[in-house]
DNA sequence: TGAAAACCCTGAAGTTACTTTAAGGTCAAG
DNA sequence: CTTGACCTTAAAGTAACTTCAGGGTTTTCA
């Protein structure tokens, strides 16, 4: 009554790819499981839970480093781990809030830029292209450390 | 009266690093400038403007691919470039808006998770750590294509 | 004049969190 | 006994740079 899973089944349950699981193993987030005679990985309940933890954290956009720390707290004595988890989460919430504020500013800037060129405008110039050449887009939006941008592969 | 700049001075004006400028050259965003006898790059006004354009676009969180397209529009005949720029910008605005919505959902989830563990709680368990283990954080927040997350180096 | 400081050069590797590719072994079914 | 689904590894690719290693050039100022 504790059926061990192969990587594909584990991947299905965790909603990720088998490669991602191997990657977590290489990164030390997930311990190496036993192997079958044919060298297949065999995962037990503990792995399933730990992977769920990791994927939940990733769904909350934490970095692997943040997750590594949380896992440490979880593995440690119950002593101060609650306070530590609290602090890490607070920090992460702050990152997310900061990034939202940044993007909202960005949205305004983009809409302003867009309005600089209506389809019916002077013949030669495009207000958008010109706006981007001359500093109409306010310079120096240094991205907050630890906060990624708008795009993803 | 057209003083050519060396890379360091150009970098200072554009608020970026010299390495970034060389990188844009390798990427084909910025044409290779002339060189001095000592093999130093010498930039003219056209480069200054083009780099400003690029940095403004980056400040608006566009990808280098988007910027490459905008530069094409700019270099092309004035024919349809305005409409093209319009379309690209609209798409980009949509990306940003989508990312904002995602992050706002995330913020709510994080705050809910945080509230699961108050400093004064049962001794053994941490509500946050437990919440992350069991799917309290809603699964399957597949990040929208073309939209990066919360963190940056 | 001479040497240190400031500036520039190239090419390669590192960053994040994976994904993709290549080349191949294992296992159940038909 | 072979086809197909599944698994293995190592290496390279992604975005937009940054950092590093190792070395030239130019300027400054003692």
Short mmCIF file of C-alpha atoms (C1' of nucleotides) in Angstrom, two decimals:
data_model
loop_
_atom_site.label_atom_id
_atom_site.label_comp_id
_atom_site.label_asym_id
_atom_site.label_seq_id
_atom_site.Cartn_x
_atom_site.Cartn_y
_atom_site.Cartn_z
CA UNK A 1 0.00 0.00 0.00
CA UNK A 2 2.75 2.42 -0.74
CA UNK A 3 3.17 2.13 -4.43
CA UNK A 4 6.37 3.73 -5.63
CA UNK A 5 6.08 5.85 -8.70
CA UNK A 6 8.27 6.15 -11.73
CA UNK A 7 9.24 9.58 -12.88
CA UNK A 8 6.55 9.92 -15.52
CA UNK A 9 3.72 9.21 -13.10
CA UNK A 10 5.21 11.57 -10.53
CA UNK A 11 5.48 14.24 -13.19
CA UNK A 12 1.82 13.79 -14.08
CA UNK A 13 0.78 14.22 -10.47
CA UNK A 14 2.94 17.26 -9.91
CA UNK A 15 1.94 18.87 -13.19
CA UNK A 16 5.47 19.21 -14.40
CA UNK A 17 7.84 17.49 -16.76
CA UNK A 18 10.06 14.56 -15.88
CA UNK A 19 13.06 16.67 -16.85
CA UNK A 20 12.08 19.24 -14.27
CA UNK A 21 12.15 16.56 -11.59
CA UNK A 22 15.60 15.39 -12.63
CA UNK A 23 16.65 19.01 -12.60
CA UNK A 24 15.44 19.44 -9.02
CA UNK A 25 17.41 16.35 -8.07
CA UNK A 26 20.57 17.75 -9.63
CA UNK A 27 19.93 21.02 -7.81
CA UNK A 28 19.63 19.26 -4.50
CA UNK A 29 16.00 20.22 -3.90
CA UNK A 30 14.74 16.67 -4.19
CA UNK A 31 16.77 13.74 -2.80
CA UNK A 32 17.83 11.02 -5.21
CA UNK A 33 15.30 8.18 -5.00
CA UNK A 34 16.02 4.48 -5.20
CA UNK A 35 16.39 2.79 -8.56
CA UNK A 36 14.89 -0.31 -10.06
CA UNK A 37 17.04 -3.02 -11.60
CA UNK A 38 16.64 -1.25 -14.92
CA UNK A 39 17.98 1.97 -13.40
CA UNK A 40 14.61 3.68 -13.30
CA UNK A 41 13.97 6.17 -10.49
CA UNK A 42 11.37 5.00 -7.95
CA UNK A 43 9.70 7.64 -5.84
CA UNK A 44 7.96 7.22 -2.47
CA UNK A 45 5.36 9.32 -0.69
CA UNK A 46 7.96 11.60 0.87
CA UNK A 47 9.16 12.58 -2.60
CA UNK A 48 5.65 13.22 -3.77
CA UNK A 49 5.08 15.59 -0.88
CA UNK A 50 8.38 17.34 -1.21
CA UNK A 51 7.83 17.88 -4.91
CA UNK A 52 4.33 19.21 -4.22
CA UNK A 53 5.88 21.66 -1.78
CA UNK A 54 8.38 22.81 -4.37
CA UNK A 55 5.81 23.17 -7.11
CA UNK A 56 3.46 25.08 -4.83
CA UNK A 57 6.25 27.46 -4.00
CA UNK A 58 7.08 27.87 -7.66
CA UNK A 59 3.42 28.53 -8.38
CA UNK A 60 3.81 31.39 -5.92
CA UNK A 61 6.76 32.58 -7.98
CA UNK A 62 9.44 31.94 -5.41
CA UNK A 63 12.99 31.42 -6.59
CA UNK A 64 14.69 28.07 -6.10
CA UNK A 65 16.89 29.74 -3.53
CA UNK A 66 13.89 30.84 -1.51
CA UNK A 67 12.49 27.35 -1.77
CA UNK A 68 15.78 25.84 -0.67
CA UNK A 69 15.55 27.97 2.47
CA UNK A 70 11.95 27.03 3.15
CA UNK A 71 12.83 23.38 2.78
CA UNK A 72 15.61 23.87 5.29
CA UNK A 73 13.17 25.41 7.75
CA UNK A 74 10.88 22.47 7.19
CA UNK A 75 13.65 19.96 7.74
CA UNK A 76 15.00 21.74 10.81
CA UNK A 77 13.81 21.38 14.34
CA UNK A 78 10.48 23.10 14.88
CA UNK A 79 12.34 25.65 17.00
CA UNK A 80 12.35 28.92 15.06
CA UNK A 81 11.27 27.67 11.72
CA UNK A 82 7.88 29.31 11.89
CA UNK A 83 9.32 32.76 12.37
CA UNK A 84 11.82 32.16 9.61
CA UNK A 85 9.16 31.02 7.16
CA UNK A 86 7.13 34.04 8.11
CA UNK A 87 9.97 36.41 7.38
CA UNK A 88 10.79 34.82 4.04
CA UNK A 89 7.19 34.95 2.95
CA UNK A 90 6.85 38.58 3.97
CA UNK A 91 9.87 39.44 1.91
CA UNK A 92 8.47 37.60 -1.06
CA UNK A 93 5.11 39.36 -0.77
CA UNK A 94 7.01 42.64 -0.81
CA UNK A 95 8.79 41.61 -4.02
CA UNK A 96 5.52 40.80 -5.69
CA UNK A 97 3.89 44.04 -4.56
CA UNK A 98 6.87 46.04 -5.80
CA UNK A 99 6.75 44.33 -9.15
CA UNK A 100 3.06 45.04 -9.51
CA UNK A 101 3.63 48.72 -8.84
CA UNK A 102 6.41 48.80 -11.42
CA UNK A 103 4.30 47.16 -14.06
CA UNK A 104 1.39 49.47 -13.41
CA UNK A 105 3.62 52.46 -13.98
CA UNK A 106 4.83 50.77 -17.12
CA UNK A 107 1.30 50.25 -18.34
CA UNK A 108 0.58 53.95 -18.02
CA UNK A 109 3.74 54.83 -19.89
CA UNK A 110 2.93 52.44 -22.67
CA UNK A 111 -0.58 53.74 -23.06
CA UNK A 112 0.70 57.29 -23.12
CA UNK A 113 3.17 56.33 -25.82
CA UNK A 114 0.48 54.59 -27.79
CA UNK A 115 -1.74 57.64 -27.76
CA UNK A 116 1.05 59.65 -29.36
CA UNK A 117 0.27 58.19 -32.73
CA UNK A 118 -3.23 57.79 -34.00
CA UNK A 119 -3.72 56.10 -37.37
CA UNK A 120 -4.77 59.48 -38.75
CA UNK A 121 -1.69 61.60 -38.17
CA UNK A 122 0.90 63.55 -40.06
CA UNK A 123 2.29 61.64 -43.02
CA UNK A 124 6.00 61.43 -42.35
CA UNK A 125 6.34 60.75 -38.68
CA UNK A 126 5.17 58.03 -36.34
CA UNK A 127 4.62 59.42 -32.89
CA UNK A 128 5.45 56.11 -31.28
CA UNK A 129 8.76 55.60 -33.06
CA UNK A 130 9.70 59.21 -32.40
CA UNK A 131 8.68 58.99 -28.79
CA UNK A 132 10.93 56.01 -28.32
CA UNK A 133 13.88 57.78 -29.92
CA UNK A 134 13.65 60.88 -27.75
CA UNK A 135 13.39 60.22 -24.11
CA UNK A 136 9.60 60.35 -23.90
CA UNK A 137 9.72 57.03 -22.20
CA UNK A 138 11.14 58.08 -18.86
CA UNK A 139 14.66 56.80 -18.51
CA UNK A 140 16.27 54.88 -15.72
CA UNK A 141 13.58 52.48 -14.65
CA UNK A 142 16.15 50.36 -12.93
CA UNK A 143 14.36 47.08 -12.29
CA UNK A 144 14.10 46.29 -8.62
CA UNK A 145 16.58 43.65 -7.60
CA UNK A 146 15.09 40.20 -7.41
CA UNK A 147 12.13 41.08 -9.62
CA UNK A 148 11.81 39.79 -13.15
CA UNK A 149 10.20 41.60 -16.01
CA UNK A 150 7.21 41.14 -18.21
CA UNK A 151 8.23 38.36 -20.55
CA UNK A 152 8.78 34.67 -20.30
CA UNK A 153 9.75 32.01 -22.78
CA UNK B 1 31.15 69.73 -33.61
CA UNK B 2 30.24 66.15 -33.77
CA UNK B 3 32.43 64.66 -31.14
CA UNK B 4 32.58 60.91 -31.39
CA UNK B 5 32.29 59.06 -28.13
CA UNK B 6 34.18 56.13 -26.79
CA UNK B 7 32.19 53.32 -25.31
CA UNK B 8 32.51 54.42 -21.70
CA UNK B 9 31.11 57.87 -22.39
CA UNK B 10 28.27 56.43 -24.46
CA UNK B 11 27.49 54.04 -21.65
CA UNK B 12 27.34 56.89 -19.17
CA UNK B 13 24.88 58.79 -21.38
CA UNK B 14 22.69 55.76 -21.98
CA UNK B 15 22.74 54.69 -18.36
CA UNK B 16 24.02 51.23 -19.12
CA UNK B 17 27.27 49.33 -19.03
CA UNK B 18 29.83 49.24 -21.79
CA UNK B 19 29.42 45.47 -21.91
CA UNK B 20 25.74 45.93 -22.67
CA UNK B 21 26.62 48.07 -25.67
CA UNK B 22 29.05 45.48 -27.01
CA UNK B 23 26.34 42.90 -26.45
CA UNK B 24 23.85 44.91 -28.53
CA UNK B 25 26.46 45.12 -31.27
CA UNK B 26 26.95 41.35 -31.25
CA UNK B 27 23.17 40.95 -31.34
CA UNK B 28 22.89 43.19 -34.36
CA UNK B 29 20.82 45.86 -32.65
CA UNK B 30 23.52 48.47 -32.85
CA UNK B 31 25.77 48.70 -35.95
CA UNK B 32 29.50 48.32 -35.44
CA UNK B 33 31.03 51.78 -35.18
CA UNK B 34 34.39 52.91 -36.54
CA UNK B 35 37.53 52.28 -34.58
CA UNK B 36 40.45 54.44 -33.56
CA UNK B 37 44.02 53.48 -34.32
CA UNK B 38 44.12 51.83 -30.93
CA UNK B 39 41.09 49.72 -31.84
CA UNK B 40 38.68 51.64 -29.61
CA UNK B 41 35.07 51.95 -30.76
CA UNK B 42 34.08 55.49 -31.76
CA UNK B 43 30.38 56.28 -31.75
CA UNK B 44 28.58 59.06 -33.64
CA UNK B 45 25.24 60.75 -33.04
CA UNK B 46 23.30 58.08 -34.93
CA UNK B 47 24.56 55.48 -32.51
CA UNK B 48 23.66 57.61 -29.54
CA UNK B 49 20.12 57.93 -30.81
CA UNK B 50 19.73 54.31 -31.70
CA UNK B 51 20.99 53.22 -28.32
CA UNK B 52 18.60 55.66 -26.63
CA UNK B 53 15.79 54.08 -28.61
CA UNK B 54 16.83 50.63 -27.49
CA UNK B 55 17.20 51.59 -23.85
CA UNK B 56 13.85 53.36 -23.87
CA UNK B 57 12.23 50.24 -25.23
CA UNK B 58 13.99 48.13 -22.60
CA UNK B 59 12.80 50.54 -19.93
CA UNK B 60 9.32 49.67 -21.20
CA UNK B 61 10.21 46.01 -20.72
CA UNK B 62 10.16 45.02 -24.35
CA UNK B 63 12.17 42.02 -25.43
CA UNK B 64 15.13 42.41 -27.75
CA UNK B 65 13.05 40.72 -30.43
CA UNK B 66 10.32 43.28 -30.11
CA UNK B 67 12.93 46.01 -30.27
CA UNK B 68 14.51 44.44 -33.34
CA UNK B 69 11.12 44.67 -35.03
CA UNK B 70 10.55 48.27 -34.00
CA UNK B 71 14.00 49.19 -35.31
CA UNK B 72 13.09 47.55 -38.60
CA UNK B 73 9.93 49.61 -38.81
CA UNK B 74 11.98 52.69 -38.10
CA UNK B 75 14.53 51.84 -40.75
CA UNK B 76 11.91 50.93 -43.34
CA UNK B 77 10.09 53.25 -45.65
CA UNK B 78 7.49 55.29 -43.79
CA UNK B 79 4.86 53.28 -45.63
CA UNK B 80 3.17 51.03 -43.09
CA UNK B 81 5.57 51.35 -40.24
CA UNK B 82 3.19 53.38 -38.14
CA UNK B 83 0.52 50.71 -38.17
CA UNK B 84 3.10 48.05 -37.46
CA UNK B 85 4.51 49.93 -34.50
CA UNK B 86 0.99 50.42 -33.24
CA UNK B 87 0.23 46.73 -33.40
CA UNK B 88 3.42 45.71 -31.67
CA UNK B 89 2.88 48.19 -28.89
CA UNK B 90 -0.70 47.06 -28.39
CA UNK B 91 0.47 43.51 -28.04
CA UNK B 92 3.09 44.53 -25.53
CA UNK B 93 0.58 46.48 -23.46
CA UNK B 94 -1.55 43.36 -23.37
CA UNK B 95 1.40 41.33 -22.06
CA UNK B 96 1.99 43.81 -19.30
CA UNK B 97 -1.65 43.94 -18.32
CA UNK B 98 -1.83 40.15 -18.22
CA UNK B 99 1.25 39.97 -16.03
CA UNK B 100 -0.19 42.52 -13.62
CA UNK B 101 -3.35 40.48 -13.27
CA UNK B 102 -1.31 37.35 -12.59
CA UNK B 103 0.78 39.01 -9.95
CA UNK B 104 -2.25 40.46 -8.23
CA UNK B 105 -3.75 37.01 -7.94
CA UNK B 106 -0.42 35.84 -6.60
CA UNK B 107 -0.36 38.59 -4.01
CA UNK B 108 -3.73 37.49 -2.68
CA UNK B 109 -2.59 33.88 -2.49
CA UNK B 110 0.56 34.82 -0.65
CA UNK B 111 -1.28 36.95 1.85
CA UNK B 112 -3.77 34.18 2.47
CA UNK B 113 -0.90 31.78 3.05
CA UNK B 114 0.78 34.21 5.39
CA UNK B 115 -2.32 34.56 7.49
CA UNK B 116 -2.35 30.80 8.07
CA UNK B 117 0.36 31.11 10.66
CA UNK B 118 0.37 33.78 13.28
CA UNK B 119 3.37 33.94 15.62
CA UNK B 120 1.10 32.81 18.43
CA UNK B 121 -0.04 29.41 17.19
CA UNK B 122 0.09 25.75 18.06
CA UNK B 123 3.58 24.66 19.04
CA UNK B 124 4.36 21.90 16.60
CA UNK B 125 3.09 23.06 13.26
CA UNK B 126 3.74 26.05 11.06
CA UNK B 127 0.67 26.90 9.04
CA UNK B 128 2.74 28.30 6.23
CA UNK B 129 5.00 25.30 5.81
CA UNK B 130 2.01 22.99 6.03
CA UNK B 131 0.02 25.07 3.61
CA UNK B 132 2.81 24.79 1.08
CA UNK B 133 3.02 21.04 1.46
CA UNK B 134 -0.67 20.41 0.91
CA UNK B 135 -2.10 22.10 -2.10
CA UNK B 136 -3.38 25.19 -0.32
CA UNK B 137 -1.56 27.23 -2.86
CA UNK B 138 -3.73 26.61 -5.89
CA UNK B 139 -1.85 24.49 -8.41
CA UNK B 140 -1.29 25.02 -12.09
CA UNK B 141 -0.63 28.70 -12.33
CA UNK B 142 0.91 28.17 -15.72
CA UNK B 143 2.70 31.43 -16.44
CA UNK B 144 1.39 33.15 -19.53
CA UNK B 145 3.75 32.74 -22.43
CA UNK B 146 6.01 35.72 -22.97
CA UNK B 147 5.61 36.98 -19.42
CA UNK B 148 8.38 36.71 -16.88
CA UNK B 149 7.92 36.19 -13.18
CA UNK B 150 8.61 38.17 -10.08
CA UNK B 151 12.33 37.93 -9.65
CA UNK B 152 15.33 39.36 -11.32
CA UNK B 153 19.08 39.15 -10.73
"C1'" DT C 1 60.48 60.36 -18.71
"C1'" DG C 2 58.30 56.80 -16.70
"C1'" DA C 3 54.90 54.44 -14.42
"C1'" DA C 4 50.45 54.06 -12.32
"C1'" DA C 5 45.56 54.74 -13.19
"C1'" DA C 6 41.87 54.73 -16.12
"C1'" DC C 7 40.18 53.12 -20.05
"C1'" DC C 8 39.59 49.81 -23.78
"C1'" DC C 9 39.84 45.02 -26.22
"C1'" DT C 10 38.37 39.85 -26.91
"C1'" DG C 11 36.40 35.48 -25.83
"C1'" DA C 12 34.32 32.56 -22.67
"C1'" DA C 13 31.66 31.36 -18.87
"C1'" DG C 14 27.99 32.42 -15.37
"C1'" DT C 15 23.14 33.77 -14.19
"C1'" DT C 16 17.65 31.46 -13.59
"C1'" DA C 17 14.70 27.75 -14.07
"C1'" DC C 18 14.08 25.11 -16.87
"C1'" DT C 19 13.44 22.93 -21.94
"C1'" DT C 20 15.29 20.69 -25.85
"C1'" DT C 21 18.20 17.59 -28.24
"C1'" DA C 22 20.82 13.52 -29.03
"C1'" DA C 23 21.73 8.96 -28.47
"C1'" DG C 24 20.52 5.18 -26.41
"C1'" DG C 25 18.70 1.37 -22.65
"C1'" DT C 26 14.20 -1.19 -20.58
"C1'" DC C 27 9.84 -3.17 -20.61
"C1'" DA C 28 5.02 -4.64 -21.85
"C1'" DA C 29 2.04 -5.85 -25.62
"C1'" DG C 30 0.89 -7.85 -30.05
"C1'" DC D 1 10.51 -10.43 -31.88
"C1'" DT D 2 9.63 -6.05 -32.87
"C1'" DT D 3 7.06 -1.89 -32.03
"C1'" DG D 4 6.03 1.65 -28.87
"C1'" DA D 5 5.95 3.76 -24.48
"C1'" DC D 6 8.84 4.74 -21.04
"C1'" DC D 7 13.24 5.54 -18.97
"C1'" DT D 8 18.56 6.90 -18.86
"C1'" DT D 9 22.53 10.46 -19.39
"C1'" DA D 10 25.05 14.50 -20.88
"C1'" DA D 11 25.11 18.64 -23.28
"C1'" DA D 12 23.30 22.63 -25.31
"C1'" DG D 13 19.72 26.26 -25.72
"C1'" DT D 14 16.72 30.14 -23.73
"C1'" DA D 15 16.84 35.98 -22.36
"C1'" DA D 16 19.43 39.66 -21.50
"C1'" DC D 17 22.78 40.53 -19.88
"C1'" DT D 18 27.06 40.30 -16.20
"C1'" DT D 19 31.40 38.67 -14.78
"C1'" DC D 20 35.86 36.95 -15.55
"C1'" DA D 21 40.39 36.25 -17.41
"C1'" DG D 22 44.07 38.08 -19.71
"C1'" DG D 23 45.83 41.60 -22.06
"C1'" DG D 24 46.44 46.28 -24.92
"C1'" DT D 25 46.11 51.81 -24.96
"C1'" DT D 26 45.88 56.40 -23.31
"C1'" DT D 27 46.13 59.75 -19.92
"C1'" DT D 28 47.91 61.82 -15.98
"C1'" DC D 29 51.04 63.51 -12.80
"C1'" DA D 30 55.40 63.20 -10.15
#
